[in-house]
Amino acid sequence: MANLIVGVTGGIGSGKSAVMQAFEWLGIVAEDADVMARVVVEPGKPALKAIVEHFGPDVLAPDGSLNRPALRQVIFSDANAKLWLENLLHPLINQELEKRLAAAQSPYALLVSPLLFETGQNRLVDRVLVVDVPEALQLERASKRDGVDVGQIQRIMASQMDRQERLARANEVLDNSGDLASMQQQVERLHREYLSMSSAAR
Ligand code: ADP
């Protein structure tokens, strides 16, 4: 069982998914908060029923799954609705993450989340690794990945924690401004550090 949980965070396009995959290749269990945000609203789950009761059947797709663009539209223009939804979902997402991390079969485990601090998920982790790139590179990589204009990425960045504030809360920082080989090397170094921390904690 994992006796060290590392939270991995960073802005959109910083490289969290790439870093997560590199740790997974080393045999480390990683849970992704974005994936869990989808799991808790799957058809049949109580959260989906609560959402439909609150917002009406227009937030459902014809197949009975959540119509995410429709829901996004509703909360975009209504701060109270957004708050209601976050109050419903964040505790459910956190519970599910906590359960899965507790069952993780690797010496340490990762919780990867773009909103680690904003959602209180930082309370589930022992340490925080920030994946960091300069904002210009973040914009370039994220807009290229998603095939959207930089304005759209800038709007998402504006809703996320500011770079300096995130860095100030880091225990470790992975500088992802280099190439993938440089990222890989840093992951391997961090892996050795986390392995030794986890055996010291045993
Ligand atoms: P996040 O999960 O933080 O939003 P991703 O891991 O998806 O970010 O990375 C954003 C984009 O940048 C992806 O297309 C990814 O392949 C690419 N990328 C990540 N790290 C590097 C790197 N060190 N060098 C070049 N491209 C990278």
mmCIF file with all atom_site columns, N, CA and C and ligand atoms in Angstrom, residues 10-19 141-142 145 176 178-180 183, ligand 1:
data_model
loop_
_atom_site.group_PDB
_atom_site.id
_atom_site.type_symbol
_atom_site.label_atom_id
_atom_site.label_alt_id
_atom_site.label_comp_id
_atom_site.label_asym_id
_atom_site.label_entity_id
_atom_site.label_seq_id
_atom_site.pdbx_PDB_ins_code
_atom_site.Cartn_x
_atom_site.Cartn_y
_atom_site.Cartn_z
_atom_site.occupancy
_atom_site.B_iso_or_equiv
_atom_site.pdbx_formal_charge
_atom_site.auth_seq_id
_atom_site.auth_comp_id
_atom_site.auth_asym_id
_atom_site.auth_atom_id
_atom_site.pdbx_PDB_model_num
ATOM   1  N N   . GLY A 1 10  ? -0.466 21.840 -11.829 1.00 0.00 ? 10  GLY A N   1
ATOM   2  C CA  . GLY A 1 10  ? 0.150  22.743 -12.798 1.00 0.00 ? 10  GLY A CA  1
ATOM   3  C C   . GLY A 1 10  ? -0.981 23.268 -13.664 1.00 0.00 ? 10  GLY A C   1
ATOM   4  N N   . GLY A 1 11  ? -0.753 24.354 -14.347 1.00 0.00 ? 11  GLY A N   1
ATOM   5  C CA  . GLY A 1 11  ? -1.789 24.943 -15.189 1.00 0.00 ? 11  GLY A CA  1
ATOM   6  C C   . GLY A 1 11  ? -2.060 24.098 -16.421 1.00 0.00 ? 11  GLY A C   1
ATOM   7  N N   . ILE A 1 12  ? -3.087 24.497 -17.167 1.00 0.00 ? 12  ILE A N   1
ATOM   8  C CA  . ILE A 1 12  ? -3.414 23.801 -18.415 1.00 0.00 ? 12  ILE A CA  1
ATOM   9  C C   . ILE A 1 12  ? -2.201 23.840 -19.349 1.00 0.00 ? 12  ILE A C   1
ATOM   10 N N   . GLY A 1 13  ? -1.863 22.674 -19.915 1.00 0.00 ? 13  GLY A N   1
ATOM   11 C CA  . GLY A 1 13  ? -0.757 22.604 -20.867 1.00 0.00 ? 13  GLY A CA  1
ATOM   12 C C   . GLY A 1 13  ? 0.628  22.593 -20.250 1.00 0.00 ? 13  GLY A C   1
ATOM   13 N N   . SER A 1 14  ? 0.702  22.533 -18.912 1.00 0.00 ? 14  SER A N   1
ATOM   14 C CA  . SER A 1 14  ? 2.028  22.523 -18.273 1.00 0.00 ? 14  SER A CA  1
ATOM   15 C C   . SER A 1 14  ? 2.727  21.178 -18.473 1.00 0.00 ? 14  SER A C   1
ATOM   16 N N   . GLY A 1 15  ? 1.922  20.124 -18.692 1.00 0.00 ? 15  GLY A N   1
ATOM   17 C CA  . GLY A 1 15  ? 2.518  18.801 -18.913 1.00 0.00 ? 15  GLY A CA  1
ATOM   18 C C   . GLY A 1 15  ? 2.157  17.769 -17.847 1.00 0.00 ? 15  GLY A C   1
ATOM   19 N N   . LYS A 1 16  ? 1.086  18.014 -17.088 1.00 0.00 ? 16  LYS A N   1
ATOM   20 C CA  . LYS A 1 16  ? 0.694  17.079 -16.021 1.00 0.00 ? 16  LYS A CA  1
ATOM   21 C C   . LYS A 1 16  ? 0.447  15.665 -16.552 1.00 0.00 ? 16  LYS A C   1
ATOM   22 N N   . SER A 1 17  ? -0.278 15.569 -17.682 1.00 0.00 ? 17  SER A N   1
ATOM   23 C CA  . SER A 1 17  ? -0.609 14.235 -18.203 1.00 0.00 ? 17  SER A CA  1
ATOM   24 C C   . SER A 1 17  ? 0.650  13.514 -18.668 1.00 0.00 ? 17  SER A C   1
ATOM   25 N N   . ALA A 1 18  ? 1.548  14.259 -19.301 1.00 0.00 ? 18  ALA A N   1
ATOM   26 C CA  . ALA A 1 18  ? 2.801  13.658 -19.772 1.00 0.00 ? 18  ALA A CA  1
ATOM   27 C C   . ALA A 1 18  ? 3.635  13.172 -18.579 1.00 0.00 ? 18  ALA A C   1
ATOM   28 N N   . VAL A 1 19  ? 3.674  13.974 -17.534 1.00 0.00 ? 19  VAL A N   1
ATOM   29 C CA  . VAL A 1 19  ? 4.436  13.611 -16.325 1.00 0.00 ? 19  VAL A CA  1
ATOM   30 C C   . VAL A 1 19  ? 3.798  12.397 -15.644 1.00 0.00 ? 19  VAL A C   1
ATOM   31 N N   . ARG A 1 141 ? 1.690  25.173 -26.095 1.00 0.00 ? 141 ARG A N   1
ATOM   32 C CA  . ARG A 1 141 ? 1.469  23.719 -26.054 1.00 0.00 ? 141 ARG A CA  1
ATOM   33 C C   . ARG A 1 141 ? -0.013 23.385 -25.915 1.00 0.00 ? 141 ARG A C   1
ATOM   34 N N   . ALA A 1 142 ? -0.733 24.121 -25.071 1.00 0.00 ? 142 ALA A N   1
ATOM   35 C CA  . ALA A 1 142 ? -2.147 23.793 -24.848 1.00 0.00 ? 142 ALA A CA  1
ATOM   36 C C   . ALA A 1 142 ? -2.984 24.102 -26.085 1.00 0.00 ? 142 ALA A C   1
ATOM   37 N N   . ARG A 1 145 ? -2.217 21.429 -28.681 1.00 0.00 ? 145 ARG A N   1
ATOM   38 C CA  . ARG A 1 145 ? -2.821 20.143 -28.307 1.00 0.00 ? 145 ARG A CA  1
ATOM   39 C C   . ARG A 1 145 ? -4.328 20.133 -28.584 1.00 0.00 ? 145 ARG A C   1
ATOM   40 N N   . ASN A 1 176 ? 9.291  21.931 -16.803 1.00 0.00 ? 176 ASN A N   1
ATOM   41 C CA  . ASN A 1 176 ? 8.976  21.242 -18.053 1.00 0.00 ? 176 ASN A CA  1
ATOM   42 C C   . ASN A 1 176 ? 9.158  22.129 -19.280 1.00 0.00 ? 176 ASN A C   1
ATOM   43 N N   . GLY A 1 178 ? 11.893 22.233 -20.964 1.00 0.00 ? 178 GLY A N   1
ATOM   44 C CA  . GLY A 1 178 ? 12.799 21.560 -21.901 1.00 0.00 ? 178 GLY A CA  1
ATOM   45 C C   . GLY A 1 178 ? 12.063 20.530 -22.740 1.00 0.00 ? 178 GLY A C   1
ATOM   46 N N   . ASP A 1 179 ? 12.837 19.616 -23.330 1.00 0.00 ? 179 ASP A N   1
ATOM   47 C CA  . ASP A 1 179 ? 12.204 18.594 -24.175 1.00 0.00 ? 179 ASP A CA  1
ATOM   48 C C   . ASP A 1 179 ? 11.695 17.426 -23.314 1.00 0.00 ? 179 ASP A C   1
ATOM   49 N N   . LEU A 1 180 ? 11.117 16.430 -23.987 1.00 0.00 ? 180 LEU A N   1
ATOM   50 C CA  . LEU A 1 180 ? 10.532 15.307 -23.245 1.00 0.00 ? 180 LEU A CA  1
ATOM   51 C C   . LEU A 1 180 ? 11.597 14.494 -22.516 1.00 0.00 ? 180 LEU A C   1
ATOM   52 N N   . MET A 1 183 ? 12.223 16.127 -19.268 1.00 0.00 ? 183 MET A N   1
ATOM   53 C CA  . MET A 1 183 ? 11.120 15.829 -18.354 1.00 0.00 ? 183 MET A CA  1
ATOM   54 C C   . MET A 1 183 ? 11.292 14.432 -17.756 1.00 0.00 ? 183 MET A C   1
HETATM 55 P P1  . ADP B 2 .   ? -1.668 19.146 -19.011 1.00 0.00 ? 1   ADP B P1  1
HETATM 56 O O1  . ADP B 2 .   ? -2.096 17.732 -18.708 1.00 0.00 ? 1   ADP B O1  1
HETATM 57 O O2  . ADP B 2 .   ? -0.946 19.803 -17.889 1.00 0.00 ? 1   ADP B O2  1
HETATM 58 O O3  . ADP B 2 .   ? -2.779 20.021 -19.541 1.00 0.00 ? 1   ADP B O3  1
HETATM 59 P P2  . ADP B 2 .   ? -0.191 17.836 -21.188 1.00 0.00 ? 1   ADP B P2  1
HETATM 60 O O4  . ADP B 2 .   ? 0.557  16.779 -20.466 1.00 0.00 ? 1   ADP B O4  1
HETATM 61 O O5  . ADP B 2 .   ? -1.389 17.431 -21.985 1.00 0.00 ? 1   ADP B O5  1
HETATM 62 O O6  . ADP B 2 .   ? -0.590 19.068 -20.195 1.00 0.00 ? 1   ADP B O6  1
HETATM 63 O O7  . ADP B 2 .   ? 0.845  18.629 -22.121 1.00 0.00 ? 1   ADP B O7  1
HETATM 64 C C1  . ADP B 2 .   ? 0.400  19.642 -23.015 1.00 0.00 ? 1   ADP B C1  1
HETATM 65 C C2  . ADP B 2 .   ? 0.957  19.371 -24.406 1.00 0.00 ? 1   ADP B C2  1
HETATM 66 O O8  . ADP B 2 .   ? 2.363  19.589 -24.400 1.00 0.00 ? 1   ADP B O8  1
HETATM 67 C C3  . ADP B 2 .   ? 0.747  17.935 -24.877 1.00 0.00 ? 1   ADP B C3  1
HETATM 68 O O9  . ADP B 2 .   ? 0.500  17.945 -26.266 1.00 0.00 ? 1   ADP B O9  1
HETATM 69 C C4  . ADP B 2 .   ? 2.087  17.263 -24.567 1.00 0.00 ? 1   ADP B C4  1
HETATM 70 O O10 . ADP B 2 .   ? 2.355  16.198 -25.425 1.00 0.00 ? 1   ADP B O10 1
HETATM 71 C C5  . ADP B 2 .   ? 3.064  18.406 -24.773 1.00 0.00 ? 1   ADP B C5  1
HETATM 72 N N1  . ADP B 2 .   ? 4.246  18.321 -23.890 1.00 0.00 ? 1   ADP B N1  1
HETATM 73 C C6  . ADP B 2 .   ? 4.270  18.072 -22.561 1.00 0.00 ? 1   ADP B C6  1
HETATM 74 N N2  . ADP B 2 .   ? 5.531  18.117 -22.085 1.00 0.00 ? 1   ADP B N2  1
HETATM 75 C C7  . ADP B 2 .   ? 6.325  18.418 -23.140 1.00 0.00 ? 1   ADP B C7  1
HETATM 76 C C8  . ADP B 2 .   ? 7.739  18.596 -23.302 1.00 0.00 ? 1   ADP B C8  1
HETATM 77 N N3  . ADP B 2 .   ? 8.597  18.528 -22.265 1.00 0.00 ? 1   ADP B N3  1
HETATM 78 N N4  . ADP B 2 .   ? 8.191  18.876 -24.549 1.00 0.00 ? 1   ADP B N4  1
HETATM 79 C C9  . ADP B 2 .   ? 7.346  18.982 -25.603 1.00 0.00 ? 1   ADP B C9  1
HETATM 80 N N5  . ADP B 2 .   ? 6.012  18.823 -25.516 1.00 0.00 ? 1   ADP B N5  1
HETATM 81 C C10 . ADP B 2 .   ? 5.499  18.546 -24.299 1.00 0.00 ? 1   ADP B C10 1
#
